[in-house]
Amino acid sequence: MSTAGATDPLAALGALPGVADSVESVRKAVDRVYGHRIMRRRSNEITSEAALRGARGSAALSGADWALEEVRRRTDFSGDAEARTVGAALRLTAEAGQLLSIWRQSPLRVLARLHLVAAAGQAEQVGRPRQEGEPVDEPLVGLPLPGAAETHGRLEGLAELIVAGGSAPALVTAAVVHGELLALRPFTSHNGLVARTAERIVLVGSGLDPKSVCPAEVGHAELGRAACLKALDGYVSGTPEGMAAWIAHCGRAVELGARESTAVCEALQRGAA
């Protein structure tokens, strides 16, 4: 994402046509979940269920599309590649809550930690951005891969924006973090999982979804990989229309995550009736 010529480029993205509507729609969807009477008594259960469903959704987008009950049932994720992907998604979801206080001061440290958690037990490339010539194992994102020097520079620029703060809505910041990490693929593996976890951290840490009950990963999985990649093309294009379309796509994912947790609330309410 180019930041040239703007003192607060994230806020400038928030002013793009249609983005304000996406921001408002997301806010209403989140408010509906938080206003549910079950949330007043059993919010911890909703948070736990949202974490599980979010991890399942993120893993599905990374090629391990398991049924929710299979994810819930399994205890060993050390087997084949799909099992390891699901295990990585679960570990990342658990780790995200521990990193909220660090994110605004040191986002690059958080990203390195997320990759370390996701790629547990792998080689020396773990926990640091890739170097020139190192391959990237991210077959589900077919965009041209930026060189290591460009990647490092853009990561630094992204970190500076986050640390500086600003007036951009949480949705806009979360969408940019997610899009930039998918476009750059800064690590040698697990970039999609890391990108979606970073999006979650922004949404929770910003106060938009403080109890982490609106898992955008669920929505991204429901919208599907093809829709995600089409919207990502718009982000990578850098055009106002493309950027707005990506932000709207991420907003819709949050709305669908909120709808999922609203359905969980309704199910719990019926069970308690």
Tab-separated table of C-alpha atoms in Angstrom:
chain	number	residue	atom	x	y	z
A	1	MET	CA	0.000	0.000	0.000
A	2	SER	CA	1.409	3.368	-1.003
A	3	THR	CA	1.447	6.019	1.718
A	4	ALA	CA	2.893	8.797	-0.373
A	5	GLY	CA	1.247	12.190	-0.198
A	6	ALA	CA	-1.017	11.486	2.772
A	7	THR	CA	-0.440	12.246	6.431
A	8	ASP	CA	-2.983	9.606	7.457
A	9	PRO	CA	-3.427	7.257	4.503
A	10	LEU	CA	-5.629	4.860	6.457
A	11	ALA	CA	-8.056	7.651	7.251
A	12	ALA	CA	-7.985	8.624	3.588
A	13	LEU	CA	-9.094	5.100	2.702
A	14	GLY	CA	-11.974	5.501	5.128
A	15	ALA	CA	-13.194	8.409	3.000
A	16	LEU	CA	-13.403	6.339	-0.197
A	17	PRO	CA	-16.893	6.010	-1.726
A	18	GLY	CA	-18.867	3.224	-0.088
A	19	VAL	CA	-16.421	2.582	2.756
A	20	ALA	CA	-18.443	4.564	5.291
A	21	ASP	CA	-21.452	2.384	4.455
A	22	SER	CA	-19.385	-0.760	5.062
A	23	VAL	CA	-18.130	0.613	8.375
A	24	GLU	CA	-21.667	1.436	9.499
A	25	SER	CA	-23.021	-1.941	8.413
A	26	VAL	CA	-20.293	-3.720	10.376
A	27	ARG	CA	-20.964	-1.617	13.459
A	28	LYS	CA	-24.665	-2.521	13.363
A	29	ALA	CA	-23.883	-6.225	12.946
A	30	VAL	CA	-21.466	-6.181	15.882
A	31	ASP	CA	-23.915	-4.229	18.035
A	32	ARG	CA	-26.597	-6.863	17.408
A	33	VAL	CA	-24.370	-9.576	18.858
A	34	TYR	CA	-23.335	-7.522	21.868
A	35	GLY	CA	-26.935	-6.530	22.501
A	36	HIS	CA	-28.143	-10.127	22.678
A	37	ARG	CA	-29.297	-11.050	26.149
A	38	ILE	CA	-27.223	-14.262	26.133
A	39	MET	CA	-24.076	-12.119	25.848
A	40	ARG	CA	-24.841	-10.576	29.222
A	41	ARG	CA	-24.703	-13.952	30.963
A	42	ARG	CA	-22.631	-16.308	28.824
A	43	SER	CA	-20.216	-14.157	26.838
A	44	ASN	CA	-17.262	-16.414	27.672
A	45	GLU	CA	-18.998	-19.333	25.961
A	46	ILE	CA	-19.673	-17.216	22.880
A	47	THR	CA	-16.036	-16.100	22.795
A	48	SER	CA	-14.784	-19.691	23.026
A	49	GLU	CA	-17.137	-20.891	20.316
A	50	ALA	CA	-16.223	-17.949	18.065
A	51	ALA	CA	-12.541	-18.799	18.489
A	52	LEU	CA	-13.122	-22.405	17.460
A	53	ARG	CA	-15.248	-21.453	14.466
A	54	GLY	CA	-12.820	-18.746	13.436
A	55	ALA	CA	-9.899	-21.163	13.502
A	56	ARG	CA	-11.873	-23.676	11.451
A	57	GLY	CA	-12.692	-20.986	8.881
A	58	SER	CA	-9.119	-19.787	8.614
A	59	ALA	CA	-7.828	-23.331	8.188
A	60	ALA	CA	-10.416	-23.952	5.469
A	61	LEU	CA	-9.097	-20.992	3.479
A	62	SER	CA	-5.613	-22.453	3.802
A	63	GLY	CA	-6.707	-25.769	2.327
A	64	ALA	CA	-7.885	-27.753	5.372
A	65	ASP	CA	-11.676	-27.583	5.142
A	66	TRP	CA	-12.709	-29.749	8.079
A	67	ALA	CA	-16.156	-30.037	9.596
A	68	LEU	CA	-16.541	-28.035	12.795
A	69	GLU	CA	-17.245	-31.139	14.873
A	70	GLU	CA	-14.058	-32.768	13.603
A	71	VAL	CA	-12.058	-29.738	14.742
A	72	ARG	CA	-13.849	-29.850	18.075
A	73	ARG	CA	-13.254	-33.568	18.529
A	74	ARG	CA	-9.617	-33.891	17.533
A	75	THR	CA	-6.775	-33.551	20.016
A	76	ASP	CA	-3.839	-34.576	17.818
A	77	PHE	CA	-2.957	-32.240	14.945
A	78	SER	CA	0.512	-33.600	14.210
A	79	GLY	CA	-0.444	-35.903	11.362
A	80	ASP	CA	-0.760	-34.887	7.725
A	81	ALA	CA	-0.549	-31.408	6.211
A	82	GLU	CA	-4.240	-30.649	6.723
A	83	ALA	CA	-4.088	-31.620	10.383
A	84	ARG	CA	-1.043	-29.421	10.891
A	85	THR	CA	-2.850	-26.510	9.208
A	86	VAL	CA	-5.842	-26.883	11.514
A	87	GLY	CA	-3.517	-27.126	14.511
A	88	ALA	CA	-1.711	-23.960	13.423
A	89	ALA	CA	-5.016	-22.093	13.079
A	90	LEU	CA	-6.078	-23.160	16.560
A	91	ARG	CA	-2.749	-22.134	18.078
A	92	LEU	CA	-2.899	-18.741	16.387
A	93	THR	CA	-6.414	-18.065	17.616
A	94	ALA	CA	-5.344	-18.867	21.162
A	95	GLU	CA	-2.198	-16.742	20.843
A	96	ALA	CA	-3.969	-13.684	19.422
A	97	GLY	CA	-5.470	-12.678	22.747
A	98	GLN	CA	-2.048	-12.659	24.391
A	99	LEU	CA	-0.636	-10.169	21.887
A	100	LEU	CA	-3.203	-7.368	21.948
A	101	SER	CA	-1.189	-5.119	24.246
A	102	ILE	CA	1.962	-5.512	22.138
A	103	TRP	CA	0.404	-4.895	18.733
A	104	ARG	CA	0.146	-1.099	18.867
A	105	GLN	CA	3.734	-0.724	20.114
A	106	SER	CA	5.463	-3.404	18.051
A	107	PRO	CA	3.366	-4.948	15.271
A	108	LEU	CA	6.386	-6.534	13.588
A	109	ARG	CA	7.240	-8.351	16.801
A	110	VAL	CA	3.670	-9.655	16.929
A	111	LEU	CA	3.778	-10.829	13.321
A	112	ALA	CA	7.048	-12.647	13.965
A	113	ARG	CA	5.516	-14.299	17.013
A	114	LEU	CA	2.443	-15.357	15.052
A	115	HIS	CA	4.590	-16.998	12.418
A	116	LEU	CA	6.645	-18.755	15.070
A	117	VAL	CA	3.451	-20.135	16.625
A	118	ALA	CA	1.971	-21.179	13.286
A	119	ALA	CA	5.124	-22.837	11.951
A	120	ALA	CA	6.107	-24.603	15.150
A	121	GLY	CA	8.967	-27.021	14.678
A	122	GLN	CA	9.939	-25.861	11.198
A	123	ALA	CA	13.274	-24.602	9.925
A	124	GLU	CA	15.390	-21.536	10.612
A	125	GLN	CA	13.087	-19.312	8.504
A	126	VAL	CA	10.502	-19.354	11.294
A	127	GLY	CA	9.653	-16.109	13.080
A	128	ARG	CA	11.306	-13.669	10.681
A	129	PRO	CA	10.508	-12.156	7.276
A	130	ARG	CA	11.837	-14.116	4.329
A	131	GLN	CA	15.159	-13.226	2.765
A	132	GLU	CA	15.987	-12.795	-0.903
A	133	GLY	CA	15.737	-16.079	-2.763
A	134	GLU	CA	13.829	-17.969	-0.096
A	135	PRO	CA	10.750	-19.709	-1.522
A	136	VAL	CA	7.270	-19.123	-0.165
A	137	ASP	CA	4.901	-22.019	0.439
A	138	GLU	CA	1.565	-20.263	-0.159
A	139	PRO	CA	0.066	-22.045	-3.175
A	140	LEU	CA	-3.445	-20.675	-2.708
A	141	VAL	CA	-2.370	-17.061	-3.388
A	142	GLY	CA	-1.141	-16.783	-6.960
A	143	LEU	CA	-0.226	-13.107	-7.079
A	144	PRO	CA	3.302	-12.058	-8.106
A	145	LEU	CA	5.580	-12.223	-5.092
A	146	PRO	CA	7.329	-8.964	-4.131
A	147	GLY	CA	11.068	-9.181	-3.543
A	148	ALA	CA	12.423	-9.374	-0.017
A	149	ALA	CA	13.683	-5.768	-0.004
A	150	GLU	CA	10.310	-4.389	-1.090
A	151	THR	CA	8.561	-6.646	1.396
A	152	HIS	CA	10.696	-5.479	4.301
A	153	GLY	CA	10.167	-1.832	3.363
A	154	ARG	CA	6.412	-2.191	3.110
A	155	LEU	CA	6.264	-4.069	6.407
A	156	GLU	CA	8.125	-1.224	8.065
A	157	GLY	CA	5.716	1.260	6.519
A	158	LEU	CA	2.721	-0.727	7.722
A	159	ALA	CA	4.177	-0.917	11.223
A	160	GLU	CA	4.749	2.841	11.266
A	161	LEU	CA	1.108	3.472	10.375
A	162	ILE	CA	-0.106	1.177	13.148
A	163	VAL	CA	2.192	2.677	15.776
A	164	ALA	CA	1.264	6.224	14.733
A	165	GLY	CA	-2.421	5.456	15.153
A	166	GLY	CA	-4.896	7.783	13.524
A	167	SER	CA	-8.582	8.260	12.951
A	168	ALA	CA	-9.246	5.408	10.521
A	169	PRO	CA	-12.113	3.058	11.435
A	170	ALA	CA	-11.069	-0.325	12.785
A	171	LEU	CA	-12.465	-2.084	9.724
A	172	VAL	CA	-10.225	-0.075	7.411
A	173	THR	CA	-7.092	-0.750	9.453
A	174	ALA	CA	-7.924	-4.446	9.768
A	175	ALA	CA	-8.568	-4.762	6.031
A	176	VAL	CA	-5.284	-3.049	5.152
A	177	VAL	CA	-3.293	-5.243	7.543
A	178	HIS	CA	-4.942	-8.357	6.128
A	179	GLY	CA	-4.529	-7.267	2.505
A	180	GLU	CA	-0.946	-6.148	2.866
A	181	LEU	CA	0.140	-9.384	4.492
A	182	LEU	CA	-1.545	-11.478	1.799
A	183	ALA	CA	-0.031	-9.336	-0.943
A	184	LEU	CA	3.482	-9.428	0.549
A	185	ARG	CA	3.516	-12.969	1.947
A	186	PRO	CA	6.398	-11.876	4.179
A	187	PHE	CA	7.086	-15.316	5.654
A	188	THR	CA	8.092	-18.535	3.966
A	189	SER	CA	4.828	-20.219	5.027
A	190	HIS	CA	1.483	-19.734	6.812
A	191	ASN	CA	0.973	-16.189	5.531
A	192	GLY	CA	-2.775	-16.576	5.078
A	193	LEU	CA	-3.231	-17.840	8.625
A	194	VAL	CA	-1.054	-15.040	10.000
A	195	ALA	CA	-2.859	-12.384	7.945
A	196	ARG	CA	-6.275	-13.423	9.196
A	197	THR	CA	-5.053	-13.590	12.792
A	198	ALA	CA	-3.601	-10.096	12.483
A	199	GLU	CA	-6.957	-8.889	11.173
A	200	ARG	CA	-8.589	-10.416	14.262
A	201	ILE	CA	-6.084	-8.660	16.542
A	202	VAL	CA	-6.926	-5.277	14.996
A	203	LEU	CA	-10.680	-5.806	15.263
A	204	VAL	CA	-10.436	-6.883	18.905
A	205	GLY	CA	-7.726	-4.456	20.017
A	206	SER	CA	-9.470	-1.479	18.434
A	207	GLY	CA	-12.511	-1.984	20.637
A	208	LEU	CA	-14.812	-2.830	17.736
A	209	ASP	CA	-15.088	-6.437	18.942
A	210	PRO	CA	-13.454	-6.447	22.388
A	211	LYS	CA	-14.772	-9.882	23.390
A	212	SER	CA	-13.716	-11.424	20.060
A	213	VAL	CA	-17.163	-12.777	19.235
A	214	CYS	CA	-17.368	-11.694	15.567
A	215	PRO	CA	-14.877	-14.009	13.824
A	216	ALA	CA	-14.127	-12.542	10.402
A	217	GLU	CA	-12.432	-15.834	9.482
A	218	VAL	CA	-15.864	-17.488	9.472
A	219	GLY	CA	-17.083	-14.887	7.021
A	220	HIS	CA	-14.030	-15.140	4.798
A	221	ALA	CA	-14.526	-18.899	4.604
A	222	GLU	CA	-18.224	-18.502	3.799
A	223	LEU	CA	-17.491	-15.972	1.075
A	224	GLY	CA	-14.948	-18.413	-0.339
A	225	ARG	CA	-11.411	-18.369	-1.641
A	226	ALA	CA	-12.345	-17.196	-5.128
A	227	ALA	CA	-14.155	-14.125	-3.805
A	228	CYS	CA	-11.254	-13.383	-1.471
A	229	LEU	CA	-8.705	-13.559	-4.270
A	230	LYS	CA	-10.854	-11.402	-6.552
A	231	ALA	CA	-11.164	-8.751	-3.851
A	232	LEU	CA	-7.453	-9.037	-3.100
A	233	ASP	CA	-6.720	-8.253	-6.748
A	234	GLY	CA	-8.516	-4.960	-6.145
A	235	TYR	CA	-6.377	-4.259	-3.098
A	236	VAL	CA	-3.169	-5.000	-4.970
A	237	SER	CA	-4.246	-2.740	-7.844
A	238	GLY	CA	-4.104	0.221	-5.474
A	239	THR	CA	-7.000	1.951	-7.223
A	240	PRO	CA	-9.654	3.672	-5.080
A	241	GLU	CA	-12.296	1.299	-6.422
A	242	GLY	CA	-10.146	-1.750	-5.771
A	243	MET	CA	-9.241	-0.682	-2.258
A	244	ALA	CA	-12.866	0.100	-1.429
A	245	ALA	CA	-13.935	-3.296	-2.769
A	246	TRP	CA	-11.382	-5.073	-0.561
A	247	ILE	CA	-12.498	-3.145	2.514
A	248	ALA	CA	-16.130	-3.965	1.713
A	249	HIS	CA	-15.190	-7.628	1.321
A	250	CYS	CA	-13.534	-7.668	4.744
A	251	GLY	CA	-16.521	-5.836	6.204
A	252	ARG	CA	-18.881	-8.449	4.852
A	253	ALA	CA	-16.708	-11.147	6.426
A	254	VAL	CA	-17.030	-9.484	9.827
A	255	GLU	CA	-20.789	-9.218	9.369
A	256	LEU	CA	-21.023	-12.920	8.575
A	257	GLY	CA	-18.891	-13.717	11.623
A	258	ALA	CA	-21.243	-11.637	13.733
A	259	ARG	CA	-24.217	-13.454	12.236
A	260	GLU	CA	-22.608	-16.786	13.167
A	261	SER	CA	-22.254	-15.772	16.801
A	262	THR	CA	-25.783	-14.380	16.850
A	263	ALA	CA	-26.961	-17.833	15.747
A	264	VAL	CA	-24.928	-19.393	18.581
A	265	CYS	CA	-26.597	-17.000	21.029
A	266	GLU	CA	-30.007	-17.962	19.695
A	267	ALA	CA	-29.209	-21.658	20.051
A	268	LEU	CA	-28.069	-21.191	23.637
A	269	GLN	CA	-31.176	-19.172	24.401
A	270	ARG	CA	-33.434	-21.899	23.024
A	271	GLY	CA	-31.570	-24.448	25.123
A	272	ALA	CA	-32.065	-22.372	28.258
A	273	ALA	CA	-35.765	-21.759	27.618
